[in-house]
Amino acid sequence: MSLTNKIADVLHKSVVTTFFGLFCYQGYQLGSMMIQGRTEGPGTNSTQQQQHPQEGFIQMLRDKYQEEYTKYFDTGHRDWYDKDDNSYLEKVPKPQDYQPGGKRN
């Protein structure tokens, strides 16, 4: 009985130590990735910063929102259209207007 208890204790200690070691190693990997992302991420001034394909579209939406927000309390503007008036279609953004390089994905 003593021999089986010692074997079981050694196996248990080795399993617990292995799991603890794996947990520490994963924590080290995750921490190093987080530090690397913070120093080389999109918020830093790196020379090789990439432009997101939809960055122009998002900025265009922000600009449109700001324009609509400023007109919200203005009662002097006309915000409706006649049935035959298609002038609002000219303001619709086209993909080549907001994608980098004017190309479609």
C-alpha positions in Angstrom: 0.0 0.0 0.0 2.8 2.3 0.7 4.3 1.9 -2.8 1.0 2.7 -4.5 0.5 5.8 -2.4 4.0 7.1 -3.3 3.4 6.4 -7.0 0.0 8.1 -6.8 1.5 11.1 -4.9 4.3 11.5 -7.5 1.8 11.2 -10.4 -0.5 13.8 -8.7 2.4 16.2 -8.1 3.7 15.9 -11.6 0.2 16.5 -13.1 -0.4 19.5 -10.9 3.0 20.9 -11.6 2.5 20.4 -15.4 -0.8 22.1 -15.3 0.6 25.0 -13.3 3.5 25.3 -15.7 1.2 25.3 -18.7 -0.9 28.0 -17.1 2.1 30.1 -16.4 3.4 29.7 -19.9 0.1 30.6 -21.4 0.0 33.7 -19.2 3.5 34.6 -20.4 2.5 34.2 -24.0 -0.7 36.2 -23.6 1.1 39.0 -21.7 3.8 39.3 -24.3 1.3 39.5 -27.1 -0.6 42.2 -25.2 2.5 44.2 -24.6 3.6 43.8 -28.3 0.1 44.9 -29.4 0.3 47.9 -27.2 3.7 49.0 -28.5 3.1 48.1 -32.2 -0.6 48.5 -32.5 -2.8 50.8 -34.5 -2.5 53.6 -31.9 1.2 54.0 -32.3 3.1 56.0 -34.9 4.7 53.2 -36.8 6.1 53.8 -40.3 4.3 50.7 -41.7 0.8 51.5 -40.5 -1.8 49.9 -42.7 -5.0 51.6 -43.7 -8.2 49.6 -43.0 -10.2 48.9 -46.1 -13.3 50.4 -44.6 -11.7 53.4 -42.8 -12.9 55.8 -45.5 -16.5 54.5 -45.3 -16.5 54.8 -41.5 -15.2 58.4 -41.7 -17.8 59.2 -44.4 -20.5 57.9 -42.0 -19.1 60.1 -39.2 -19.1 63.1 -41.5 -22.7 62.4 -42.6 -23.7 62.0 -39.0 -22.1 65.3 -38.0 -23.8 67.0 -40.9 -27.2 65.6 -40.0 -26.7 66.4 -36.3 -26.0 70.1 -37.1 -29.1 70.3 -39.2 -31.3 68.6 -36.6 -32.3 71.7 -34.7 -32.3 74.0 -37.8 -35.9 74.6 -38.8 -35.0 76.5 -41.9 -33.7 73.7 -44.1 -35.8 71.5 -46.4 -35.5 67.9 -45.6 -38.1 66.4 -47.8 -38.3 65.7 -51.5 -40.8 65.8 -54.3 -41.7 62.5 -55.9 -39.9 63.5 -59.1 -36.9 65.0 -57.4 -33.9 62.6 -57.7 -31.3 65.1 -56.6 -30.7 63.3 -53.3 -29.4 60.3 -55.3 -26.4 62.4 -56.3 -25.3 62.6 -52.7 -25.2 58.8 -52.2 -21.6 57.8 -51.7 -20.1 55.4 -54.2 -17.6 52.7 -53.1 -14.8 54.3 -55.1 -15.3 57.5 -53.0 -14.4 55.9 -49.7 -12.2 52.9 -50.4 -8.5 53.3 -50.4 -7.2 53.5 -54.0 -10.8 53.5 -55.3 -10.9 49.7 -55.7 -13.6 47.2 -54.6 -12.8 44.2 -52.6 
